[in-house]
Coordinates of C-alpha atoms in Angstrom, one line a residue:
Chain A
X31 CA 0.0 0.0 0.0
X32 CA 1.5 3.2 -1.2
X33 CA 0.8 6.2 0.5
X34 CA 0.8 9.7 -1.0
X35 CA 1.3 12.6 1.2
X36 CA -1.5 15.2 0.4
X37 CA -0.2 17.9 3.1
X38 CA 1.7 20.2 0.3
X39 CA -1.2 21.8 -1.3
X40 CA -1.6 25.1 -2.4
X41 CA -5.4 25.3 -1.9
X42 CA -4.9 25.3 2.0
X43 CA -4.2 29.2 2.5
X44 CA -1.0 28.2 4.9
X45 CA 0.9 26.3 1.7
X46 CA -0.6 28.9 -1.0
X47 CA 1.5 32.0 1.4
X48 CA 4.2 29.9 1.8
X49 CA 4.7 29.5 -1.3
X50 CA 4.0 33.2 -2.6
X51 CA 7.1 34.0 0.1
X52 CA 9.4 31.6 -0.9
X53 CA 9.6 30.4 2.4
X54 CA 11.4 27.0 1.8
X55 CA 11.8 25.8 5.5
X56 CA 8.1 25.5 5.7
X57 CA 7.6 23.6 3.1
X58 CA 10.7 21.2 4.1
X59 CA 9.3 20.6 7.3
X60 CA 5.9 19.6 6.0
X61 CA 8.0 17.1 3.2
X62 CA 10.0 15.7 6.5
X63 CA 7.2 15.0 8.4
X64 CA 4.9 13.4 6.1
X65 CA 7.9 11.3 5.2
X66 CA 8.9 10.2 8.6
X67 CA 4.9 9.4 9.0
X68 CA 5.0 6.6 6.2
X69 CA 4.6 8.7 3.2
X70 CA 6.0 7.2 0.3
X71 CA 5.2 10.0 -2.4
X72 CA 4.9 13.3 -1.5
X73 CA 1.9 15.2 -3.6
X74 CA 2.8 18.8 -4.9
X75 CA 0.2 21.4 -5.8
X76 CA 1.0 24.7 -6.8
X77 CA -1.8 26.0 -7.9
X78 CA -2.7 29.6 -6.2
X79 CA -5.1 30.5 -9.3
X80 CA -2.6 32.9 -11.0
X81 CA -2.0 31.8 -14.3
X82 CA 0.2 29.5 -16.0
X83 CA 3.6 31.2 -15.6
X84 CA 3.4 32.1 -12.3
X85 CA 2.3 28.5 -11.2
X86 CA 5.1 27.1 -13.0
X87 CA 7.5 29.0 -11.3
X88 CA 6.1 28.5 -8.3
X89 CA 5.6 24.4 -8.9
X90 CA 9.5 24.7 -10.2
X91 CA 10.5 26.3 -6.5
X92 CA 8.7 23.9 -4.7
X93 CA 9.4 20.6 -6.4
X94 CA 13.6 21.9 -6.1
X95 CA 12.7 22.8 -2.3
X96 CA 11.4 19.7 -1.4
X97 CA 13.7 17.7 -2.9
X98 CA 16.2 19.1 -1.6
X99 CA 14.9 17.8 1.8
X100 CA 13.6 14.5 0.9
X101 CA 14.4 11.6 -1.8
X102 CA 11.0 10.3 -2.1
X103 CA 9.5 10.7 -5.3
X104 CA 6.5 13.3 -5.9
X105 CA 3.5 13.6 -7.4
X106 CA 3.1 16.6 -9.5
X107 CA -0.3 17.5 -9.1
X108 CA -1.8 20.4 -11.2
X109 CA -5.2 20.8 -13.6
X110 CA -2.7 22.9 -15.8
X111 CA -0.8 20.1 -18.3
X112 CA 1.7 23.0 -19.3
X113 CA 2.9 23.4 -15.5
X114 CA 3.2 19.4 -15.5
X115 CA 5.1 19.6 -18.7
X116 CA 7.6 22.3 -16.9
X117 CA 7.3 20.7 -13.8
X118 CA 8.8 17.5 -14.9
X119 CA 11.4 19.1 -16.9
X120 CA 13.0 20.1 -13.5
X121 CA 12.6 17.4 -11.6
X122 CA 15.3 15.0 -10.9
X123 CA 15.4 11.6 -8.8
X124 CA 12.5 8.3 -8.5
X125 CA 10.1 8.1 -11.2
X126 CA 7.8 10.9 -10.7
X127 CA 3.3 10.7 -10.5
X128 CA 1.9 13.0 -12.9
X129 CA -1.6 14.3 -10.7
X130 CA -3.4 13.7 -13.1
X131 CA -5.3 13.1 -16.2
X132 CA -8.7 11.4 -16.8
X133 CA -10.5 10.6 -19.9
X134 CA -10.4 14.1 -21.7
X135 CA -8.7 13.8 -25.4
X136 CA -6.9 16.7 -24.5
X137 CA -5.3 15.4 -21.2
X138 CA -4.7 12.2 -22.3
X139 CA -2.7 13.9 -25.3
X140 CA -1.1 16.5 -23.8
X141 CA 0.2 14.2 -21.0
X142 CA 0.5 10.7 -22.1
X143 CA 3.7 11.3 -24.0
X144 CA 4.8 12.8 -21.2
X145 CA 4.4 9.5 -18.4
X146 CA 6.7 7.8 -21.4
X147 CA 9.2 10.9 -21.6
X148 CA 10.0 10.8 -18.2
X149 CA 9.0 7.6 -17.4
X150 CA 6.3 8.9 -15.0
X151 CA 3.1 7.2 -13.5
X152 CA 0.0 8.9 -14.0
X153 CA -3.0 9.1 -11.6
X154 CA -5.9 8.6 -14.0
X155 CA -9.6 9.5 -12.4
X156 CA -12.5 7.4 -13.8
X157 CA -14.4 10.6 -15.1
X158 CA -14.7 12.4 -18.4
X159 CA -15.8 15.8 -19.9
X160 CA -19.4 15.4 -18.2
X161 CA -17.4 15.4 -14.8
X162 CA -17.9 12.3 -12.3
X163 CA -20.5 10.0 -13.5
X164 CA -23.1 8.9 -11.3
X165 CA -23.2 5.3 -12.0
X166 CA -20.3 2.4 -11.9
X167 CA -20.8 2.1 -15.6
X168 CA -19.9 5.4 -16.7
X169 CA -16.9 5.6 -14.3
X170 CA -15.7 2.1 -16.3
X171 CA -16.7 3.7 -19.7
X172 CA -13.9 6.7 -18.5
X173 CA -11.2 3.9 -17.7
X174 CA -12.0 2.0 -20.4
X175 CA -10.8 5.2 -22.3
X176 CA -8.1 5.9 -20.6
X177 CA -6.5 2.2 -20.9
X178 CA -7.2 2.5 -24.8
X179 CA -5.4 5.5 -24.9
X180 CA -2.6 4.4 -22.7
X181 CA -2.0 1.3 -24.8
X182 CA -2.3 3.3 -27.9
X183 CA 0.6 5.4 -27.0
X184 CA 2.6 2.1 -25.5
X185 CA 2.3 3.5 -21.7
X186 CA 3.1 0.4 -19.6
X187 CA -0.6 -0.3 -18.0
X188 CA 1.6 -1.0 -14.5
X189 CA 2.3 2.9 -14.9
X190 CA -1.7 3.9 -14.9
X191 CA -3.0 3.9 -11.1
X192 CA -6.8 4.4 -11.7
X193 CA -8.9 6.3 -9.2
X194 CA -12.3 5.3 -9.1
X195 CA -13.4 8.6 -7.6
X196 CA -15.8 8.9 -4.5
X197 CA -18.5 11.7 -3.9
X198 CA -19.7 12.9 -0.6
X199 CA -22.3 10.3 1.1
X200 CA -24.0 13.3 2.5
X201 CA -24.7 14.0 -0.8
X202 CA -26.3 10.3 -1.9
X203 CA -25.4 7.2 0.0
X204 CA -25.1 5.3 -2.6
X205 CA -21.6 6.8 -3.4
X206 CA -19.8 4.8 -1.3
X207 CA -21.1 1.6 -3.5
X208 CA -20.6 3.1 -6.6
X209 CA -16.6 3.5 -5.7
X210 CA -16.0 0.3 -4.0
X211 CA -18.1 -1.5 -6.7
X212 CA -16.3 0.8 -9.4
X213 CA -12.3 -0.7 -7.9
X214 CA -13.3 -3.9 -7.8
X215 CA -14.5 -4.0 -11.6
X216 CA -11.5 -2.0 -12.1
X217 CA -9.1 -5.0 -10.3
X218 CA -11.2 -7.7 -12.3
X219 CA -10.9 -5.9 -15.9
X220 CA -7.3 -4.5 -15.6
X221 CA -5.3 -6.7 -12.8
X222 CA -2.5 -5.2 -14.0
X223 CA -2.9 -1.2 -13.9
X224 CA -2.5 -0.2 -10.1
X225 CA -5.2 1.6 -8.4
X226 CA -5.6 5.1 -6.1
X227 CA -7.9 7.0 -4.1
X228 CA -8.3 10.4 -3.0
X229 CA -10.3 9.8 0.1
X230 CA -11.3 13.0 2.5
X231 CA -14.2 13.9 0.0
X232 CA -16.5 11.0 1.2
X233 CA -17.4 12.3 4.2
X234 CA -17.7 15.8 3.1
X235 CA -20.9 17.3 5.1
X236 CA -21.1 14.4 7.9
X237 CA -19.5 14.8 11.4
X238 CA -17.0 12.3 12.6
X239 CA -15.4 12.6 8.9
X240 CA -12.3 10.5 10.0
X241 CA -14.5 7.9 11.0
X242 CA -16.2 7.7 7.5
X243 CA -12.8 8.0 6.0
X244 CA -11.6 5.2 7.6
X245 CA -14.9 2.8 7.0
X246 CA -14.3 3.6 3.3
X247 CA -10.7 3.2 2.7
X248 CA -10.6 -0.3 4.8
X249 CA -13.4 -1.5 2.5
X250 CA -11.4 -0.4 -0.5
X251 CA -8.1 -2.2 0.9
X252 CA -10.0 -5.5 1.2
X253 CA -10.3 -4.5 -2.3
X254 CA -6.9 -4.5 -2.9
X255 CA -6.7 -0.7 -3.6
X256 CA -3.2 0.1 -4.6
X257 CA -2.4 3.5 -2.4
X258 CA -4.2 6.4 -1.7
X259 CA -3.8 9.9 -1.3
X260 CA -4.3 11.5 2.0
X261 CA -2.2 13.5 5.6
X262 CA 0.0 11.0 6.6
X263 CA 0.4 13.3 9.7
X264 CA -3.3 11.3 10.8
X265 CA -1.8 8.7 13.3
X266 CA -5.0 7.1 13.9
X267 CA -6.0 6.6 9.8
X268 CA -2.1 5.1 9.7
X269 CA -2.7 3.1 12.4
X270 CA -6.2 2.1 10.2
X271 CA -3.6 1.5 7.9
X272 CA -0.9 -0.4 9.5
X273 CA -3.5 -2.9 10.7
X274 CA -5.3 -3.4 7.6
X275 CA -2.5 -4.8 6.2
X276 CA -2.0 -7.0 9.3
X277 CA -5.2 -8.2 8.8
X278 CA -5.2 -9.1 5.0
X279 CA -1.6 -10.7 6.0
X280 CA 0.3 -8.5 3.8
X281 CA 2.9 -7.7 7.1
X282 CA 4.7 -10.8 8.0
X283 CA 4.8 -11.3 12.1
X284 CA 3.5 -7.8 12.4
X285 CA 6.6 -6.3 11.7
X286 CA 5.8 -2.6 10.3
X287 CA 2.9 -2.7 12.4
X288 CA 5.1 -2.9 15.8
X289 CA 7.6 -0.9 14.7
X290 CA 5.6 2.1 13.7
X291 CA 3.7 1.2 17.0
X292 CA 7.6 1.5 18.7
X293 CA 7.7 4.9 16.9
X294 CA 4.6 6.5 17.8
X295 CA 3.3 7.1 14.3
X296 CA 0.6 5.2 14.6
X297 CA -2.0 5.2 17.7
X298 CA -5.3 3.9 19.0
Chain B
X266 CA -26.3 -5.1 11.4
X267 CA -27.3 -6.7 14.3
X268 CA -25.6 -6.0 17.6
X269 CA -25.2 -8.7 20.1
X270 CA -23.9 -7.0 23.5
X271 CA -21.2 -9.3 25.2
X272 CA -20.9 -7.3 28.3
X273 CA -22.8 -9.3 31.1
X274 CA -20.2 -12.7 31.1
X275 CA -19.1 -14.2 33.9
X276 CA -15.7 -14.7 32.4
X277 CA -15.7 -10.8 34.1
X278 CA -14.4 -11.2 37.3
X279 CA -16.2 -8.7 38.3
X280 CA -19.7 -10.1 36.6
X281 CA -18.9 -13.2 38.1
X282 CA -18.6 -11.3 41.8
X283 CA -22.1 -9.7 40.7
X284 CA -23.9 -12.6 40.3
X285 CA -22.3 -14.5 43.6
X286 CA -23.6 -11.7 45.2
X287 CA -26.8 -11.6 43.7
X288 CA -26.2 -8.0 42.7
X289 CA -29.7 -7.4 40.8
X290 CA -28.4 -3.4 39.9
X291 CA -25.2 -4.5 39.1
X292 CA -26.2 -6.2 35.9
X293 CA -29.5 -4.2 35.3
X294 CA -27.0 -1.3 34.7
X295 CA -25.2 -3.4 32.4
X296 CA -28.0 -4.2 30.5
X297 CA -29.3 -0.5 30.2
X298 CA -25.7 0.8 29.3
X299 CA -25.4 -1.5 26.3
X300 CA -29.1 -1.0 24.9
X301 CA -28.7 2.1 25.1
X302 CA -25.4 2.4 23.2
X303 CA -27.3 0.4 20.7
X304 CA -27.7 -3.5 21.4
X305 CA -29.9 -5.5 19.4
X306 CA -29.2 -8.6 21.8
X307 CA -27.7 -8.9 25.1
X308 CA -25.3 -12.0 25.6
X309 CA -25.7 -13.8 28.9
X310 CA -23.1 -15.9 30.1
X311 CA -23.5 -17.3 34.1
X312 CA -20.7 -20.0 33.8
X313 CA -18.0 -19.3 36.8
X314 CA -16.6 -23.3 36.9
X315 CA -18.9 -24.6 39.4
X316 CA -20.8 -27.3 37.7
X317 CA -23.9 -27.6 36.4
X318 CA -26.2 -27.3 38.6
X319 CA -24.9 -23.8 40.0
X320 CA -24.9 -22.2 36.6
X321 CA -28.3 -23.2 35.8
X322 CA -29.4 -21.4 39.3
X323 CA -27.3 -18.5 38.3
X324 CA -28.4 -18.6 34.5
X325 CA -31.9 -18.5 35.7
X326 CA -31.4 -15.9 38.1
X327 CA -29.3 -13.4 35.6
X328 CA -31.8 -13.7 32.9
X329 CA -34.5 -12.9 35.4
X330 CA -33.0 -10.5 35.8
X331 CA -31.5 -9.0 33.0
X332 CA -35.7 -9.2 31.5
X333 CA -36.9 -7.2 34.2
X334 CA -34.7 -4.3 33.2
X335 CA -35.0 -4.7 29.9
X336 CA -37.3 -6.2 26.5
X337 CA -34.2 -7.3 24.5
X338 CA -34.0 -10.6 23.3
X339 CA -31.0 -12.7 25.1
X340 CA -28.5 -14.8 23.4
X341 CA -28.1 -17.5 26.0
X342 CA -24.5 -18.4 26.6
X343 CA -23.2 -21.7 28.1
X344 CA -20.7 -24.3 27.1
X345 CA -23.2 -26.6 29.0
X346 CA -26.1 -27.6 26.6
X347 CA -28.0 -28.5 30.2
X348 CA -28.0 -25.0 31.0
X349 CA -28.8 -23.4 27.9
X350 CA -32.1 -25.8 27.7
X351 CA -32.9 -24.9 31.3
X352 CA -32.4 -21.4 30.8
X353 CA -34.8 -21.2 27.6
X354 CA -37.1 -23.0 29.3
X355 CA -37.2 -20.0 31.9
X356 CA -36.9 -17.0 29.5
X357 CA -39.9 -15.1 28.4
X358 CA -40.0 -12.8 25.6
X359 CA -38.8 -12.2 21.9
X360 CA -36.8 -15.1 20.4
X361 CA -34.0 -15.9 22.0
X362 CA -30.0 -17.1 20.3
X363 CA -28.3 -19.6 21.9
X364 CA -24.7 -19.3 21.9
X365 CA -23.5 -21.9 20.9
X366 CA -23.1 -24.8 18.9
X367 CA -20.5 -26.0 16.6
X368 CA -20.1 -29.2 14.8
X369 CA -19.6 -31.2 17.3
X370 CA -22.8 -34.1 17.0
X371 CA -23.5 -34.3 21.1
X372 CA -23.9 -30.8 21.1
X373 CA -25.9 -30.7 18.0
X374 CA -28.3 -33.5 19.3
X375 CA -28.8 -31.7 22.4
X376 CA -29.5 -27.9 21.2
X377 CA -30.6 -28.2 17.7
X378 CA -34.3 -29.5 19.1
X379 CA -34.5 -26.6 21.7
X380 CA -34.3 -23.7 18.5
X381 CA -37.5 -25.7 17.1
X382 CA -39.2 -25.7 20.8
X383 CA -38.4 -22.3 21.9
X384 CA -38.4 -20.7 17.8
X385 CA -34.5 -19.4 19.0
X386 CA -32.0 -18.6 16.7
X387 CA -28.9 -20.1 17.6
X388 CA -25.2 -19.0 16.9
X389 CA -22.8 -22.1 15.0
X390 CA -18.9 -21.7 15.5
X391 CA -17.2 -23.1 12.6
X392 CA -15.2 -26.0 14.0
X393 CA -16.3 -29.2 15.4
X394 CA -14.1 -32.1 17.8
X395 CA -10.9 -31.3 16.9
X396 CA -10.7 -27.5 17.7
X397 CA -10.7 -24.8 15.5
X398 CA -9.6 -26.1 11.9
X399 CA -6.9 -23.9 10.6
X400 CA -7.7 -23.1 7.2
X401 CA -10.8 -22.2 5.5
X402 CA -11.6 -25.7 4.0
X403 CA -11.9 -27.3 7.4
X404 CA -13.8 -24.5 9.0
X405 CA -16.6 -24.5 5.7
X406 CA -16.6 -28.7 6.2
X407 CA -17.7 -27.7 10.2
X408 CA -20.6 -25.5 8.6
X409 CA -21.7 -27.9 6.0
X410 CA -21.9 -30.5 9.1
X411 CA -23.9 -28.2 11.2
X412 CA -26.1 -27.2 7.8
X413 CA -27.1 -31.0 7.1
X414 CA -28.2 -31.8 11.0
X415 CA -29.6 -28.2 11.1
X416 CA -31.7 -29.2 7.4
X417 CA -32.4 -32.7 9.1
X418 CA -34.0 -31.5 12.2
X419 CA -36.1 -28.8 10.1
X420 CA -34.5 -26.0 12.0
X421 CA -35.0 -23.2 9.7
X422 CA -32.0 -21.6 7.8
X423 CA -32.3 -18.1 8.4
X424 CA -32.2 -19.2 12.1
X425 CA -28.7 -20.2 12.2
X426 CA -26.0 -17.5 12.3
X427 CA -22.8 -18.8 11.5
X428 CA -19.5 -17.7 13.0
X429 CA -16.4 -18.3 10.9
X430 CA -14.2 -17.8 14.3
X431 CA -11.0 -15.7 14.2
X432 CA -8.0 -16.8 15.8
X433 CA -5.1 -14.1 16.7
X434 CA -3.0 -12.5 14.1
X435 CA -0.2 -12.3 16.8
X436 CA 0.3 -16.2 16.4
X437 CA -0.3 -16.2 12.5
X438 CA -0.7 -13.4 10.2
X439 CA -2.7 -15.7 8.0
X440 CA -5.7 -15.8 10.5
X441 CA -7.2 -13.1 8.9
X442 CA -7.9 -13.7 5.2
X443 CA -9.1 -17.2 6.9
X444 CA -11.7 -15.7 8.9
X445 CA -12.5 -13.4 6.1
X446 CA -12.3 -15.5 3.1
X447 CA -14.1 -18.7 5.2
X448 CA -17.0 -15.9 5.5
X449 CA -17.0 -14.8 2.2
X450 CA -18.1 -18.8 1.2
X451 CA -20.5 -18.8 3.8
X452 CA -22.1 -16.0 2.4
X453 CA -21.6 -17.2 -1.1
X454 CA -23.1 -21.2 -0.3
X455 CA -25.9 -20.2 2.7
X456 CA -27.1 -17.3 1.6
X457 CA -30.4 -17.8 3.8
X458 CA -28.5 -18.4 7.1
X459 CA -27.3 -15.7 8.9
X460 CA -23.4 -14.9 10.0
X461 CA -22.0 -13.9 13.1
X462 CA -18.6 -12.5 14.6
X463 CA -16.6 -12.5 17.8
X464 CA -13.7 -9.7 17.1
X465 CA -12.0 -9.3 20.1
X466 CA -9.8 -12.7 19.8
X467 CA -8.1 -11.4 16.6
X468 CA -6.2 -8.9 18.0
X469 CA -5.2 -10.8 21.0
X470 CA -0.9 -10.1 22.0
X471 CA -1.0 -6.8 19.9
X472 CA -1.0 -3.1 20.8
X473 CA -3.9 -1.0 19.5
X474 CA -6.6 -3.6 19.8
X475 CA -9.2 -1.7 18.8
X476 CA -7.8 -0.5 15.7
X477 CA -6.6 -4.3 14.4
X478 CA -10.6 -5.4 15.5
X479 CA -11.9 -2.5 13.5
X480 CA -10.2 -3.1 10.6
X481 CA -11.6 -7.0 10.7
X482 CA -14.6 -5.7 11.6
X483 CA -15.0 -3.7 8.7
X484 CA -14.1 -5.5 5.9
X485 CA -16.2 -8.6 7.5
X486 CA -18.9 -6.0 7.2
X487 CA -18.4 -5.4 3.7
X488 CA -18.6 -9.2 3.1
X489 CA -22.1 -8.6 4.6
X490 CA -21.8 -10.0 7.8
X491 CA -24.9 -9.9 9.6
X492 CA -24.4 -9.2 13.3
X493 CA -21.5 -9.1 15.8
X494 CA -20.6 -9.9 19.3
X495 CA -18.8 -6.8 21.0
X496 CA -19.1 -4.4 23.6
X497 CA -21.2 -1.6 22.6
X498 CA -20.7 0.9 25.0
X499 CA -17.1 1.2 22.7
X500 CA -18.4 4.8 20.9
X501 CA -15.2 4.4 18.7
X502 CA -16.2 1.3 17.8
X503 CA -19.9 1.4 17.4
X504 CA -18.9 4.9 15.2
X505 CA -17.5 2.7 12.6
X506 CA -20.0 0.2 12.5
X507 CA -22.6 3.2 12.0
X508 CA -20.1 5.2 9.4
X509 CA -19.8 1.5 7.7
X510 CA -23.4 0.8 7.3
X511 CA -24.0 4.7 5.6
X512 CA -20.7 3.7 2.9
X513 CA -22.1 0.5 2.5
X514 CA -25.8 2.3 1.6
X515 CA -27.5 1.1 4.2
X516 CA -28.2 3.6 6.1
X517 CA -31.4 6.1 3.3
X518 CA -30.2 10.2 4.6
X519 CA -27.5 9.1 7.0
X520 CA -30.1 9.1 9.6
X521 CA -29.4 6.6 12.0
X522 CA -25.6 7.5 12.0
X523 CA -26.7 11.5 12.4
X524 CA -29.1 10.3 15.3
X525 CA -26.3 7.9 16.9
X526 CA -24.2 11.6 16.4
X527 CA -26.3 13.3 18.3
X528 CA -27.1 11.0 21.1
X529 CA -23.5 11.0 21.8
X530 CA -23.4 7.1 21.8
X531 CA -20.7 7.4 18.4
X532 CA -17.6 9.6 18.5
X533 CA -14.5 9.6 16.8

């Protein structure tokens, strides 16, 4: 189970400033702890809604600050495929996660090439131009896309990690079927792509959101969900985490489990 | 989801000083705490190791009890299938579970007869003479035993809840997926009986219980396991059973899990 810090962020207002002041130490410190929490990619957004240039400058400062403190590799997360473009131009080290496309011609084009170029994996989200579809079989209709596409350019499917999507429950209870039904037609149809999940937006509305987080992404795991995207920092979803994989008997004697237990990063 | 209270056990030292003592309040309060936190059933176990004809006095007494303080139906616990019949024969009320049988023909013989004459449902542990079989084969042979003398006495399916057992992941990390996977064929090859689950044993010799029987838990819930055995006046724990249940679509508007929110009996 991969894990992919979602701490550095530009659309929380604390990242966004300390990005627009250069202030490099910040930013570090977020990278160090995420990392020493269990992260295993480090998700970079940039995006402060000025423009193209400016967020590629800005995604160019912060992808050289934080890997100048940390050698795990990032995921270069932006809705702008030029900054990506830049983005991986500059970046050096581990095969980088392009954050992401979905199945949009334009996307796919524009950043396909681009997994191969740099020898990138790509988040790819099971939705199209009509945004998220409601229904399990539109969301497989958007990967089915996107695996055509990748094939047609020659992009290893082990380099595609599909994200079913999940909308809040507050919303329509039925969302949490549609996603975990959506992943497991996805591991049935392509068992060799990798799969992802952005998970905080499920419980969106409802109190106790970590709790619904947690019910969610254990379900998903059963699954077989590939990583996921979310703040490492959270030493009880770890801990969700940790055990998980004790219980599917993915952690031999309970190994990681005791000795992030003996570090503190996980906790009841 | 069906919540079966295991609270009021004389395996408690401090139940089994209770009922010594004839402490009516003692386990009145017991029995309130846990319907209130949400108990569907209350488990009632009066065995402290001094013979039969003790606990069937005790049994008696603590289900006398238990009924005046409460309308719940009881799941009546023994290892002694002379106390269970004893016991239904002095309980009043909705239809009562005894806990247990397993595969073992003596037992069967003895109990299977009493869910007929009392219209109980009655909880079947997946293992028969020789202890708990160790991989999912042996523990599905144990239910297709129990099936076959349940089918031959004309005990109703849908009256049986199944337990696929779970032993502790600190003595094999493989005891999960059994437990998991040995529910997942129950499900697929009884889909009229019911399932059932005692947590706690899995995480027995680990830190952070609660998390490692929350992660079972949940995926076993996903599998569509029908009720549990637990202590519900655990808020953390009863929160993800409720958050489960509203991911899972079960639960039309969130309702029960807002109400749960706001009676305080769920927290994160």
């Amino acid at each position: 189970m991969l894990i992919i810090g979602e701490n550095i962020n530009a659309s929380s207002k604390r990242v966004a400033e300390a990005i627009g002041r250069r202030d490099a130490l910040f930013l570090q410190e977020m990278a160090h702890k995420q990392v020493s929490a269990g992260a295993n990619y480090l998700d970079v957004n940039a995006g402060r809604g000025r423009g193209t240039e400016q967020e590629i400058e800005d995604l160019k400062w912060a992808i050289e600050t934080v890997q100048a403190a940390t050698d795990v590799p990032l995921a270069i997360d932006s809705s702008d495929p030029q900054a990506i473009r830049a983005a991986l131009a500059h970046y050096s080290g581990k095969a980088a996660m392009i954050n992401s496309v979905n199945a949009e011609d334009d996307r796919l084009r524009a950043l396909l090439p681009l997994t191969l170029e740099h020898q990138a994996d790509v988040i790819a989200l099971a939705m199209g131009d009509g945004g998220v579809p409601r229904d399990v079989e539109g969301r497989l209709r958007a990967c089915d896309r996107i695996m055509e596409r990748a094939a047609a350019y020659g992009v290893p499917l082990e380099r595609i990690f599909l994200d079913p999507l999940v909308l809040p429950l507050s919303v329509d209870t039925d969302e949490g079927l549609v996603t975990l039904r959506t992943l497991e037609q996805i591991k049935a149809r392509y068992p060799q792509a990798k799969t992802t999940l952005g998970l905080s937006n499920v419980s969106y509305g409802l109190p106790l959101r970590g709790t619904i987080n947690r019910a969610l992404l254990l379900m998903a795991m059963y699954l077989g969900l590939d990583s996921v995207i979310l703040d490492p920092i959270d030493a009880r979803l770890m801990a969700h985490i940790r055990a998980a994989q004790v219980v599917l008997g993915r952690d031999p004697f309970c190994k990681s489990y005791l000795k992030d237990y003996r570090r503190g990063t996980i906790k009841e």
